[in-house]
Short mmCIF file of C-alpha atoms in Angstrom, two decimals:
data_model
loop_
_atom_site.label_atom_id
_atom_site.label_comp_id
_atom_site.label_asym_id
_atom_site.label_seq_id
_atom_site.Cartn_x
_atom_site.Cartn_y
_atom_site.Cartn_z
CA MET A 189 93.06 30.61 47.77
CA THR A 190 91.79 27.34 48.19
CA LEU A 191 91.84 26.26 51.74
CA LEU A 192 91.14 22.79 51.20
CA LYS A 193 92.37 20.64 48.09
CA ARG A 194 90.24 18.29 46.41
CA PRO A 195 91.72 14.57 47.23
CA ARG A 196 93.66 12.50 44.66
CA ALA A 197 91.27 9.42 43.51
CA GLU A 198 94.03 7.35 45.29
CA THR A 199 93.83 9.08 48.74
CA LEU A 200 89.89 8.36 48.36
CA ARG A 201 90.71 5.16 47.86
CA ASP A 202 93.23 5.01 50.72
CA SER A 203 90.51 6.53 52.97
CA VAL A 204 87.59 3.95 52.11
CA ARG A 205 89.74 1.18 51.91
CA LEU A 206 91.24 2.06 55.66
CA GLY A 207 87.62 2.81 57.29
CA LEU A 208 86.45 -0.59 55.94
CA GLN A 209 89.20 -2.25 57.50
CA SER A 210 88.57 -0.46 60.79
CA ALA A 211 84.98 -0.87 60.98
CA VAL A 212 85.12 -4.80 60.22
CA ALA A 213 87.78 -4.75 62.98
CA ALA A 214 86.13 -3.03 65.37
CA ILE A 215 82.60 -4.78 65.00
CA ALA A 216 84.36 -8.54 64.87
CA THR A 217 86.10 -7.57 68.41
CA TYR A 218 83.02 -6.49 69.59
CA LEU A 219 80.80 -9.46 68.88
CA LEU A 220 83.57 -11.81 69.93
CA MET A 221 84.22 -10.41 73.21
CA ALA A 222 80.21 -10.32 73.47
CA GLN A 223 80.17 -13.86 72.44
CA PHE A 224 82.75 -15.15 74.91
CA GLY A 225 81.36 -12.89 77.95
CA LEU A 226 84.77 -11.06 78.24
CA SER A 227 85.03 -7.80 79.87
CA GLU A 228 87.12 -4.97 79.00
CA VAL A 229 85.21 -4.66 75.71
CA SER A 230 86.42 -1.12 75.14
CA TRP A 231 90.16 -1.91 75.41
CA GLY A 232 89.59 -4.83 72.65
CA VAL A 233 88.02 -2.31 70.14
CA ILE A 234 90.27 0.43 70.77
CA SER A 235 93.40 -1.87 70.15
CA ALA A 236 91.76 -3.45 67.08
CA LEU A 237 91.24 0.16 65.47
CA PHE A 238 94.99 1.28 66.27
CA VAL A 239 96.32 -1.68 64.91
CA VAL A 240 95.07 -1.33 61.44
CA GLN A 241 97.31 0.39 59.15
CA GLN A 242 97.74 1.49 55.55
CA SER A 243 99.69 -1.50 54.47
CA SER A 244 99.13 -5.29 55.80
CA ASP A 245 102.95 -5.02 56.44
CA GLY A 246 102.02 -2.01 58.95
CA THR A 247 99.07 -3.85 60.60
CA LEU A 248 101.28 -6.75 61.23
CA GLY A 249 104.08 -5.15 62.69
CA ALA A 250 101.72 -2.67 64.57
CA ALA A 251 99.86 -5.94 66.11
CA SER A 252 103.34 -7.37 67.01
CA ALA A 253 104.21 -4.67 68.58
CA ARG A 254 101.00 -3.93 70.54
CA ILE A 255 101.07 -7.58 72.00
CA GLY A 256 104.98 -7.22 73.33
CA ALA A 257 103.79 -3.61 74.67
CA THR A 258 100.88 -5.10 76.46
CA ALA A 259 102.56 -7.58 78.10
CA LEU A 260 105.73 -5.33 79.16
CA GLY A 261 103.28 -2.88 80.23
CA THR A 262 101.20 -5.06 82.39
CA ALA A 263 104.11 -6.77 83.75
CA VAL A 264 105.74 -3.40 84.66
CA GLY A 265 102.66 -2.17 86.57
CA LEU A 266 101.66 -5.30 88.17
CA ALA A 267 105.16 -4.92 89.76
CA SER A 268 104.51 -0.94 90.51
CA VAL A 269 101.83 -2.42 92.41
CA GLN A 270 103.54 -5.30 94.62
CA LEU A 271 106.49 -3.11 95.10
CA ILE A 272 105.02 -0.14 95.95
CA GLY A 273 102.22 -0.27 98.11
CA GLY A 274 100.02 1.90 99.98
CA GLU A 275 96.63 4.05 98.72
CA PHE A 276 98.81 7.47 98.77
CA ALA A 277 101.55 5.87 96.68
CA THR A 278 99.66 6.24 93.42
CA ILE A 279 102.17 9.16 91.91
CA LEU A 280 104.83 6.80 93.14
CA ARG A 281 103.67 3.67 90.81
CA LEU A 282 102.69 5.75 88.34
CA GLY A 283 106.16 7.66 87.73
CA ALA A 284 107.72 4.44 88.36
CA ALA A 285 105.85 2.51 85.56
CA ALA A 286 106.10 5.72 83.19
CA LEU A 287 109.59 5.73 83.85
CA VAL A 288 110.76 2.11 83.40
CA VAL A 289 108.51 1.39 79.92
CA ASN A 290 109.33 4.69 78.28
CA ALA A 291 113.03 3.74 79.06
CA LEU A 292 112.87 0.74 77.02
CA ALA A 293 110.47 2.16 74.54
CA ARG A 294 113.76 4.57 73.69
CA SER A 295 115.34 1.87 72.23
CA TRP A 296 112.44 -0.04 71.14
CA PRO A 297 110.01 2.35 69.86
CA GLY A 298 107.29 -0.49 69.16
CA LEU A 299 106.91 -0.80 73.10
CA ARG A 300 105.87 2.93 73.63
CA PHE A 301 101.90 1.59 73.77
CA GLY A 302 102.95 -0.24 76.81
CA VAL A 303 102.98 2.70 78.90
CA VAL A 304 99.31 2.72 78.43
CA ALA A 305 98.75 -0.55 80.12
CA ALA A 306 101.23 -0.17 82.96
CA ALA A 307 99.50 3.30 83.79
CA ALA A 308 96.21 1.82 84.06
CA ILE A 309 97.14 -0.89 86.57
CA ALA A 310 98.99 1.64 88.63
CA LEU A 311 96.09 4.07 88.90
CA GLU A 312 93.95 1.01 90.17
CA PRO A 313 95.78 -1.14 92.65
CA SER A 314 92.08 -3.04 93.44
CA SER A 315 92.17 -6.15 95.54
CA ASP A 316 91.46 -7.77 92.03
CA VAL A 317 94.38 -6.29 90.15
CA TRP A 318 95.74 -9.67 89.00
CA GLY A 319 92.43 -10.73 87.37
CA GLY A 320 91.52 -6.94 85.86
CA ALA A 321 95.07 -6.80 84.51
CA LEU A 322 94.50 -10.16 82.85
CA ASP A 323 91.08 -9.54 81.20
CA ARG A 324 92.53 -6.28 79.91
CA GLY A 325 95.59 -7.81 78.81
CA ILE A 326 93.34 -10.08 76.90
CA ALA A 327 91.04 -7.62 75.20
CA ILE A 328 93.86 -5.57 73.82
CA MET A 329 95.55 -8.65 72.31
CA LEU A 330 92.35 -9.91 71.20
CA GLY A 331 91.72 -6.65 69.51
CA ALA A 332 95.23 -7.41 67.87
CA LEU A 333 94.76 -10.41 66.53
CA VAL A 334 91.20 -9.54 65.07
CA GLY A 335 92.42 -5.85 63.35
CA THR A 336 95.38 -8.07 61.91
CA ALA A 337 93.24 -10.51 60.53
CA ALA A 338 90.78 -7.63 58.82
CA GLY A 339 93.88 -5.78 57.42
CA PHE A 340 95.01 -9.23 55.56
CA GLY A 341 91.23 -10.02 54.64
CA VAL A 342 89.67 -6.99 53.92
CA TRP A 343 91.04 -5.19 50.77
CA PRO A 344 94.60 -5.77 51.75
CA GLN A 345 97.66 -3.77 50.20
CA SER A 346 101.25 -4.61 51.08
CA ALA A 347 103.64 -1.87 51.67
CA ARG A 348 105.73 -2.79 48.95
CA TYR A 349 102.87 -2.68 46.77
CA ARG A 350 102.04 0.80 48.07
CA ALA A 351 105.72 2.00 47.99
CA ILE A 352 105.53 0.86 43.84
CA LYS A 353 102.58 2.82 43.29
CA ALA A 354 103.79 6.11 44.53
CA ALA A 355 106.95 5.60 43.21
CA GLN A 356 105.22 5.23 39.70
CA GLY A 357 103.47 8.86 40.50
CA ALA A 358 107.00 10.26 41.50
CA LEU A 359 108.03 8.47 37.61
CA ASP A 360 105.15 10.18 36.05
CA SER A 361 105.95 13.30 37.56
CA CYS A 362 109.93 13.09 36.51
CA SER A 363 108.46 12.42 33.07
CA ASP A 364 106.00 15.38 33.07
CA LEU A 365 109.03 18.12 34.20
CA LEU A 366 111.20 16.58 31.82
CA GLN A 367 108.83 17.41 29.12
CA VAL A 368 107.89 20.77 30.53
CA ALA A 369 111.61 21.83 30.75
CA LEU A 370 112.42 20.73 27.28
CA ASP A 371 109.31 22.22 25.60
CA GLU A 372 110.31 25.35 27.59
CA THR A 373 113.37 25.51 25.69
CA LEU A 374 111.87 25.80 22.39
CA ASP A 375 108.65 27.44 22.89
CA PRO A 376 108.92 30.62 25.44
CA ARG A 377 105.40 30.12 26.82
CA LYS A 378 105.52 29.87 30.78
CA ARG A 379 104.32 26.77 32.62
CA GLU A 380 103.37 26.46 35.99
CA LEU A 381 105.70 23.75 37.66
CA GLY A 382 103.92 23.87 41.19
CA SER A 383 101.94 21.23 40.83
CA ILE A 384 104.29 18.57 39.56
CA HIS A 385 106.78 19.63 41.97
CA SER A 386 103.91 19.07 44.63
CA ARG A 387 102.71 15.55 43.31
CA PHE A 388 106.54 14.42 43.14
CA LEU A 389 107.18 15.40 46.73
CA THR A 390 104.26 13.84 47.83
CA ASP A 391 104.61 10.59 46.21
CA VAL A 392 108.17 10.19 46.89
CA LYS A 393 107.54 10.87 50.85
CA ARG A 394 105.13 8.15 50.69
CA ALA A 395 107.22 5.65 48.72
CA HIS A 396 109.97 6.11 51.48
CA GLU A 397 107.41 5.54 54.07
CA MET A 398 106.73 2.46 52.74
CA ALA A 399 109.76 1.07 51.54
CA ASP A 400 111.07 1.59 55.24
CA ARG A 401 107.72 -0.59 56.38
CA ALA A 402 108.14 -3.04 53.62
CA ARG A 403 108.48 -6.61 55.53
CA LEU A 404 106.23 -8.76 53.03
CA GLY A 405 108.15 -10.02 49.60
CA ARG A 406 111.10 -8.00 50.98
CA ASN A 407 113.58 -10.29 49.12
CA ASN A 408 111.98 -9.34 45.75
CA ARG A 409 113.70 -7.01 42.97
CA PRO A 410 114.00 -4.19 42.98
CA SER A 411 115.28 -2.89 46.18
CA LEU A 412 112.78 -0.40 47.04
CA ASN A 413 114.78 2.06 48.90
CA GLU A 414 117.51 1.69 46.22
CA PHE A 415 115.11 2.60 43.63
CA VAL A 416 113.31 5.14 45.43
CA HIS A 417 116.50 7.15 45.98
CA ALA A 418 117.37 6.75 42.56
CA LEU A 419 114.26 8.59 41.69
CA GLU A 420 115.09 11.34 43.95
CA ARG A 421 118.70 11.75 42.40
CA LEU A 422 116.76 12.16 38.95
CA TRP A 423 114.65 14.35 40.03
CA HIS A 424 117.34 16.74 41.30
CA SER A 425 119.09 16.52 38.14
CA LEU A 426 115.95 17.61 36.15
CA ILE A 427 115.75 20.60 38.42
CA ILE A 428 119.30 21.51 37.42
CA LEU A 429 117.94 21.19 33.73
CA ASP A 430 115.14 23.17 34.56
CA ARG A 431 117.06 25.84 36.14
CA VAL A 432 119.57 25.93 33.04
CA ILE A 433 116.80 26.81 31.08
CA GLN A 434 114.23 28.32 32.97
CA GLY A 435 113.31 32.18 32.98
CA ASP A 436 113.81 34.16 29.71
CA ARG A 437 117.01 32.18 28.79
CA ARG A 438 115.47 30.21 25.49
CA ILE A 439 117.16 28.73 22.87
CA ASP A 440 115.95 30.41 19.65
CA PRO A 441 114.54 28.03 17.30
CA SER A 442 115.85 29.93 14.21
CA TRP A 443 119.40 29.47 15.29
CA SER A 444 119.73 25.85 14.49
CA ALA A 445 116.51 23.87 13.08
CA ALA A 446 118.72 20.48 14.11
CA MET A 447 118.87 21.79 17.72
CA ALA A 448 115.16 21.64 18.12
CA SER A 449 114.72 18.53 16.30
CA ALA A 450 117.57 17.05 18.61
CA LEU A 451 115.93 18.32 21.94
CA ARG A 452 112.81 16.70 20.62
CA ASN A 453 114.47 13.42 19.83
CA ILE A 454 116.12 13.38 23.49
CA GLN A 455 112.86 14.17 25.14
CA GLU A 456 111.04 11.48 22.96
CA GLU A 457 114.04 8.86 23.89
CA ALA A 458 114.24 9.53 27.40
CA CYS A 459 110.10 9.57 28.34
CA ALA A 460 110.03 6.39 26.12
CA TYR A 461 112.50 4.77 28.65
CA LEU A 462 110.58 5.89 31.56
CA GLY A 463 107.67 4.33 30.26
CA GLU A 464 109.29 0.92 30.02
CA VAL A 465 110.30 1.69 33.30
CA ALA A 466 106.76 2.48 34.38
CA GLY A 467 105.62 -0.87 32.48
CA HIS A 468 108.29 -3.13 34.36
CA LEU A 469 106.84 -1.84 37.76
CA GLN A 470 103.41 -2.73 36.85
CA GLY A 471 104.31 -6.42 35.88
CA ARG A 472 103.70 -5.97 32.23
CA ASP A 473 107.23 -5.87 30.92
CA SER A 474 110.66 -6.85 31.11
CA ALA A 475 113.34 -4.91 33.08
CA PRO A 476 114.21 -1.84 30.44
CA THR A 477 117.01 -2.02 28.04
CA MET A 478 119.60 0.86 27.68
CA GLU A 479 118.70 1.24 23.74
CA HIS A 480 116.30 4.52 24.70
CA LEU A 481 119.28 5.83 26.54
CA ASP A 482 121.94 5.00 24.24
CA LYS A 483 120.35 7.10 21.27
CA MET A 484 119.84 9.65 23.85
CA THR A 485 123.31 9.88 24.59
CA GLU A 486 124.36 10.20 20.79
CA ILE A 487 122.05 13.01 20.43
CA VAL A 488 123.40 14.72 23.10
CA GLU A 489 127.13 14.36 22.05
CA ARG A 490 126.36 15.47 18.70
CA LEU A 491 124.78 18.13 20.20
CA ALA A 492 127.80 19.29 22.33
CA ALA A 493 130.01 18.91 19.44
CA LYS A 494 128.02 20.93 17.18
CA GLU A 495 129.29 24.36 16.38
CA PRO A 496 126.92 27.39 15.98
CA ALA A 497 126.20 28.89 12.65
CA ASP A 498 128.18 32.01 12.09
CA ASP A 499 125.12 34.14 12.26
CA ALA A 500 124.32 32.35 15.63
CA PRO A 501 124.55 34.64 18.68
CA LYS A 502 127.71 33.85 20.84
CA ALA A 503 128.96 36.14 23.38
CA GLY A 504 125.17 37.31 23.84
CA ASP A 505 123.65 33.69 23.68
CA PRO A 506 121.23 33.66 26.21
CA LEU A 507 121.76 30.04 27.12
CA PRO A 508 125.05 28.72 26.20
CA VAL A 509 124.98 24.97 24.76
CA GLN A 510 127.14 23.36 27.16
CA ALA A 511 125.54 24.36 30.16
CA LEU A 512 122.39 22.56 28.51
CA VAL A 513 124.22 19.83 27.73
CA PHE A 514 125.68 19.36 31.12
CA GLY A 515 122.16 19.01 32.29
CA LEU A 516 121.34 16.74 29.95
CA ARG A 517 124.13 14.22 30.86
CA GLU A 518 122.96 14.71 34.46
CA VAL A 519 119.73 13.28 33.85
CA ASN A 520 120.75 10.38 31.43
CA LYS A 521 123.23 9.44 34.03
CA ASN A 522 120.76 9.36 36.54
CA LEU A 523 118.13 7.65 34.14
CA ARG A 524 120.85 4.83 34.06
CA GLU A 525 120.95 4.27 37.41
CA ILE A 526 117.66 3.80 37.77
CA GLY A 527 117.75 1.27 35.27
CA ARG A 528 120.68 -0.44 37.21
CA THR A 529 118.32 -0.58 40.38
CA LEU A 530 115.70 -2.69 38.24
CA ASP A 531 118.42 -5.40 37.06
#
């Protein structure tokens, strides 16, 4: 049993990219604060590090939330000091500040960081509490701005781009499962499907996360969320097809040479269509046409209408043809749905 999985090339690139952005953000924040003699350097550097996200959209959103949360937390912290005085009122100040900020963060989660700024002020009500709060706020906001600049200036990637890359990986997994499923119909050799399922689930989860975060260029088509949901429905139909033909339930190629040929042609047309979809996502080709799917439909319907030979197994047939046809029709329907999201 392998405890550590070898990271994918895409994961390694992401790690290097995020590391570079974080390093640049931290160093630049430190140098700027040192240059202008600003205090609270640690707050600024930490802010810069936590603002940098996997995508440019995420970095921009995190920076906006960090600045807004800092302003809110500072205001609440200062209010707690003014309204709840006394050396022994620290617990009351802290509780009140946390209560107010977290209550607001329940409706606006981006404000959750504000409780840190509020707590810092509530815990240290010095005589120069206003000056300390201002210095801390400036440091946090400067770090957020520098982190945003690093996210856009050092190897930037938008959430839309990352969502499309993840969707391409999920699309490849769909193509792999389709080929394996139909190969198993004609060839009794067992195939390992676990890695294909794992890749798809990882990629489609990432695609959903990035699609939800996409803000830059969000008016461009296709709609990311619609496309990813269509990919999931295609995957489910492929699983149905695979379940129909899994295990020992195979179509005997000797039953009908035409059957074997039909399944090969279906496989070719479906995979060719998925290739066109991938090319369109990469910006190489125009939106795919329904030509390959129309051909697939014709083959499936001929298969559905075909009468087995007299010597073909009937009641004992290990894989009813109509069950296979049902699975193929579902796959065709979901492939068409993917095409509609690209229009």
